[in-house]
């Protein structure tokens, strides 16, 4: 039997619980399944200076302020899409960036989308992962849980019908001895302080985990 599809209550927890717990879980979309090996937590409005939502809601970040179990897919550098999963109570704008993973099903489909790229690098990094899963801005603000949210729900912020993206529980919880934490990739300012915000999580020994790099000149606002 396939591992269960994760319910909304699972995502409705604090982002610092969800982000490490996503390690080993799988994400399915558009013919490809990825096992998650790296994530980053973002604390949201007024809580995390590294978050897009730190200063409040905008048109782009509106999905982050919605209920848990909704997607936030954003565009960066004029070329890359990134997948985040909204967590915590509605209005707090917490979200987990899915940074990297390993393709475990749909290899021919992933290869066709990542032409000329080695299998190790198909989903090694958030932009590569979103590309392999065929995600773009049309998939932002979409419900990924079953049963789906009612459009009449108070304060609901959904951009369209439910998405056919499925997050399943890991067959077994990640070995705590293999879970590592550290500073988030490319985050500038206080949010990039690895002592105050060691909010990147990864599985030690996984070849698909991306390389760490500090913020550069172009990263004045956090967002990978």
Short mmCIF file of C-alpha atoms in Angstrom, two decimals:
data_model
loop_
_atom_site.label_atom_id
_atom_site.label_comp_id
_atom_site.label_asym_id
_atom_site.label_seq_id
_atom_site.Cartn_x
_atom_site.Cartn_y
_atom_site.Cartn_z
CA UNK A 1 0.00 0.00 0.00
CA UNK A 2 1.18 3.55 -0.73
CA UNK A 3 1.90 5.78 2.28
CA UNK A 4 -1.05 7.94 3.23
CA UNK A 5 -1.69 11.33 1.72
CA UNK A 6 -0.88 13.92 4.38
CA UNK A 7 -3.97 15.68 5.77
CA UNK A 8 -4.42 19.39 6.38
CA UNK A 9 -3.93 18.90 10.11
CA UNK A 10 -0.37 17.73 9.39
CA UNK A 11 0.45 21.01 7.63
CA UNK A 12 -1.38 23.11 10.24
CA UNK A 13 1.50 22.68 12.70
CA UNK A 14 4.33 25.12 13.34
CA UNK A 15 6.68 25.49 10.37
CA UNK A 16 9.70 24.40 12.47
CA UNK A 17 7.97 21.07 13.05
CA UNK A 18 6.75 20.60 9.48
CA UNK A 19 10.02 21.47 7.70
CA UNK A 20 12.14 18.65 9.20
CA UNK A 21 9.21 16.24 9.14
CA UNK A 22 8.93 16.70 5.35
CA UNK A 23 12.32 15.01 4.94
CA UNK A 24 11.70 11.59 3.45
CA UNK A 25 8.15 12.43 2.39
CA UNK A 26 7.22 12.25 -1.28
CA UNK A 27 5.70 14.84 -3.62
CA UNK A 28 3.89 13.73 -6.77
CA UNK A 29 2.86 15.95 -9.64
CA UNK A 30 2.50 15.65 -13.40
CA UNK A 31 3.97 12.16 -13.69
CA UNK A 32 6.99 12.59 -11.40
CA UNK A 33 7.48 11.60 -7.76
CA UNK A 34 10.25 13.12 -5.64
CA UNK A 35 11.47 12.05 -2.21
CA UNK A 36 12.28 15.21 -0.22
CA UNK A 37 15.85 15.49 1.09
CA UNK A 38 16.14 19.21 1.89
CA UNK A 39 13.79 21.95 3.13
CA UNK A 40 13.84 25.48 4.55
CA UNK A 41 11.42 26.97 7.07
CA UNK A 42 10.07 30.53 6.82
CA UNK A 43 8.30 32.02 9.82
CA UNK A 44 6.19 34.61 8.07
CA UNK A 45 4.62 37.93 9.01
CA UNK A 46 6.53 39.97 11.63
CA UNK A 47 8.32 36.81 12.78
CA UNK A 48 11.02 36.09 10.21
CA UNK A 49 13.05 38.78 8.41
CA UNK A 50 14.06 36.19 5.81
CA UNK A 51 10.47 35.61 4.70
CA UNK A 52 8.72 37.19 1.74
CA UNK A 53 5.78 37.80 4.07
CA UNK A 54 7.70 39.55 6.84
CA UNK A 55 6.36 43.03 6.03
CA UNK A 56 2.81 41.92 5.29
CA UNK A 57 0.61 40.58 2.57
CA UNK A 58 1.12 41.41 -1.11
CA UNK A 59 -0.48 40.06 -4.24
CA UNK A 60 2.37 37.59 -4.63
CA UNK A 61 2.47 36.41 -1.02
CA UNK A 62 -1.31 36.18 -0.51
CA UNK A 63 -1.28 32.35 -0.58
CA UNK A 64 1.06 32.34 2.44
CA UNK A 65 -1.60 34.08 4.52
CA UNK A 66 -4.20 31.46 3.71
CA UNK A 67 -4.89 28.15 5.39
CA UNK A 68 -2.38 25.35 5.80
CA UNK A 69 -2.07 22.83 2.99
CA UNK A 70 -1.97 25.40 0.20
CA UNK A 71 0.83 25.94 -2.32
CA UNK A 72 2.93 29.09 -2.69
CA UNK A 73 4.85 28.96 -5.98
CA UNK A 74 6.87 32.07 -6.72
CA UNK A 75 9.11 33.35 -9.51
CA UNK A 76 12.66 34.54 -8.90
CA UNK A 77 15.41 36.12 -11.02
CA UNK A 78 13.09 36.22 -14.02
CA UNK A 79 13.63 32.53 -14.77
CA UNK A 80 12.93 30.15 -11.87
CA UNK A 81 9.85 28.87 -10.05
CA UNK A 82 10.04 27.66 -6.42
CA UNK A 83 7.61 25.47 -4.48
CA UNK A 84 6.56 26.27 -0.92
CA UNK A 85 3.91 24.54 1.20
CA UNK A 86 1.92 26.75 3.58
CA UNK A 87 1.85 25.66 7.23
CA UNK A 88 0.58 26.84 10.62
CA UNK A 89 -2.53 28.86 11.42
CA UNK A 90 -4.12 30.97 8.68
CA UNK A 91 -2.81 34.53 8.72
CA UNK A 92 0.66 33.76 10.07
CA UNK A 93 2.17 33.19 6.61
CA UNK A 94 4.43 30.31 7.56
CA UNK A 95 5.72 28.13 4.73
CA UNK A 96 8.28 25.46 3.90
CA UNK A 97 10.44 25.85 0.81
CA UNK A 98 11.07 22.44 -0.75
CA UNK A 99 14.74 22.78 -1.63
CA UNK A 100 15.76 19.41 -3.04
CA UNK A 101 14.90 15.77 -3.48
CA UNK A 102 15.50 12.55 -5.36
CA UNK A 103 13.30 11.37 -8.24
CA UNK A 104 11.93 7.95 -7.29
CA UNK A 105 9.22 7.53 -9.96
CA UNK A 106 8.57 8.99 -13.39
CA UNK A 107 12.22 8.95 -14.43
CA UNK A 108 11.54 9.21 -18.21
CA UNK A 109 9.26 12.21 -17.63
CA UNK A 110 11.81 13.94 -15.40
CA UNK A 111 14.57 13.27 -17.91
CA UNK A 112 12.51 14.83 -20.71
CA UNK A 113 12.00 17.96 -18.60
CA UNK A 114 15.65 18.14 -17.52
CA UNK A 115 17.38 17.44 -20.83
CA UNK A 116 21.15 17.27 -20.60
CA UNK A 117 21.13 17.18 -16.79
CA UNK A 118 22.46 14.24 -14.79
CA UNK A 119 19.87 12.32 -12.71
CA UNK A 120 21.58 13.48 -9.52
CA UNK A 121 20.80 17.09 -10.46
CA UNK A 122 17.25 16.68 -11.75
CA UNK A 123 15.81 17.97 -8.46
CA UNK A 124 18.95 19.16 -6.65
CA UNK A 125 17.86 22.70 -5.78
CA UNK A 126 14.42 24.33 -5.57
CA UNK A 127 14.29 25.64 -9.14
CA UNK A 128 15.28 22.26 -10.56
CA UNK A 129 12.74 20.51 -8.38
CA UNK A 130 9.90 22.78 -9.52
CA UNK A 131 10.94 22.27 -13.14
CA UNK A 132 10.99 18.48 -12.85
CA UNK A 133 7.53 18.60 -11.25
CA UNK A 134 6.26 20.96 -13.99
CA UNK A 135 5.21 23.67 -11.55
CA UNK A 136 4.75 27.35 -12.36
CA UNK A 137 2.84 30.39 -11.16
CA UNK A 138 -0.51 28.90 -12.17
CA UNK A 139 -0.03 26.39 -9.37
CA UNK A 140 0.31 28.99 -6.60
CA UNK A 141 -2.48 29.44 -4.08
CA UNK A 142 -3.94 26.00 -4.75
CA UNK A 143 -5.26 23.52 -2.21
CA UNK A 144 -3.34 20.23 -2.09
CA UNK A 145 -5.30 18.46 0.64
CA UNK A 146 -8.29 16.13 0.58
CA UNK A 147 -11.03 16.86 1.45
CA UNK A 148 -10.67 20.20 -0.22
CA UNK A 149 -11.46 23.55 1.31
CA UNK A 150 -14.81 25.14 0.69
CA UNK A 151 -14.65 28.38 -1.36
CA UNK A 152 -16.96 29.88 1.26
CA UNK A 153 -14.45 29.40 4.06
CA UNK A 154 -13.90 32.69 5.88
CA UNK A 155 -10.64 34.36 4.90
CA UNK A 156 -9.98 31.83 2.16
CA UNK A 157 -7.28 32.78 -0.36
CA UNK A 158 -7.25 30.31 -3.22
CA UNK A 159 -6.16 31.06 -6.77
CA UNK A 160 -8.00 28.21 -8.43
CA UNK A 161 -9.28 24.65 -8.07
CA UNK A 162 -7.39 22.06 -6.02
CA UNK A 163 -4.03 21.05 -7.47
CA UNK A 164 -3.19 17.45 -8.41
CA UNK A 165 -0.07 17.66 -6.26
CA UNK A 166 0.10 14.92 -3.62
CA UNK A 167 2.33 14.92 -0.54
CA UNK A 168 2.64 11.52 1.10
CA UNK A 169 4.11 10.52 4.42
CA UNK A 170 7.53 8.90 4.48
CA UNK A 171 7.44 5.09 4.85
CA UNK A 172 9.45 5.66 8.04
CA UNK A 173 10.45 8.82 9.87
CA UNK A 174 13.88 10.17 8.98
CA UNK A 175 16.64 8.99 11.30
CA UNK A 176 17.24 11.94 13.68
CA UNK A 177 20.95 11.15 13.57
CA UNK A 178 20.97 12.00 9.86
CA UNK A 179 19.00 15.26 10.04
CA UNK A 180 21.23 18.33 9.80
CA UNK A 181 20.39 22.01 10.28
CA UNK A 182 22.09 25.22 9.23
CA UNK A 183 21.64 28.69 7.73
CA UNK A 184 19.25 29.15 4.85
CA UNK A 185 20.67 29.47 1.36
CA UNK A 186 21.04 32.93 -0.16
CA UNK A 187 19.21 34.82 2.59
CA UNK A 188 20.62 38.26 3.31
CA UNK A 189 20.40 40.41 6.43
CA UNK A 190 19.26 39.16 9.86
CA UNK A 191 17.34 36.28 8.29
CA UNK A 192 20.58 34.85 7.00
CA UNK A 193 22.06 34.54 10.49
CA UNK A 194 22.60 30.83 10.90
CA UNK A 195 22.76 31.10 14.69
CA UNK A 196 19.42 32.86 15.02
CA UNK A 197 17.80 31.10 12.05
CA UNK A 198 19.29 27.61 11.51
CA UNK A 199 16.16 26.83 9.54
CA UNK A 200 17.53 24.79 6.67
CA UNK A 201 17.10 21.04 7.15
CA UNK A 202 18.64 18.21 5.15
CA UNK A 203 19.47 14.52 5.26
CA UNK A 204 23.16 13.85 5.69
CA UNK A 205 24.69 11.70 2.97
CA UNK A 206 22.04 12.38 0.31
CA UNK A 207 23.62 13.25 -3.04
CA UNK A 208 20.60 15.33 -4.06
CA UNK A 209 21.07 17.92 -1.28
CA UNK A 210 22.04 21.30 -2.75
CA UNK A 211 25.23 23.19 -1.96
CA UNK A 212 25.14 25.97 0.60
CA UNK A 213 25.89 29.50 -0.54
CA UNK A 214 25.49 32.75 1.40
CA UNK A 215 23.52 35.72 0.12
CA UNK A 216 24.97 37.59 -2.84
CA UNK A 217 24.47 41.14 -3.96
CA UNK A 218 21.29 40.27 -5.86
CA UNK A 219 19.61 38.77 -2.79
CA UNK A 220 18.55 41.86 -0.91
CA UNK A 221 15.23 40.22 -0.11
CA UNK A 222 15.09 36.60 0.98
CA UNK A 223 13.63 34.16 -1.46
CA UNK A 224 15.42 31.30 -3.11
#
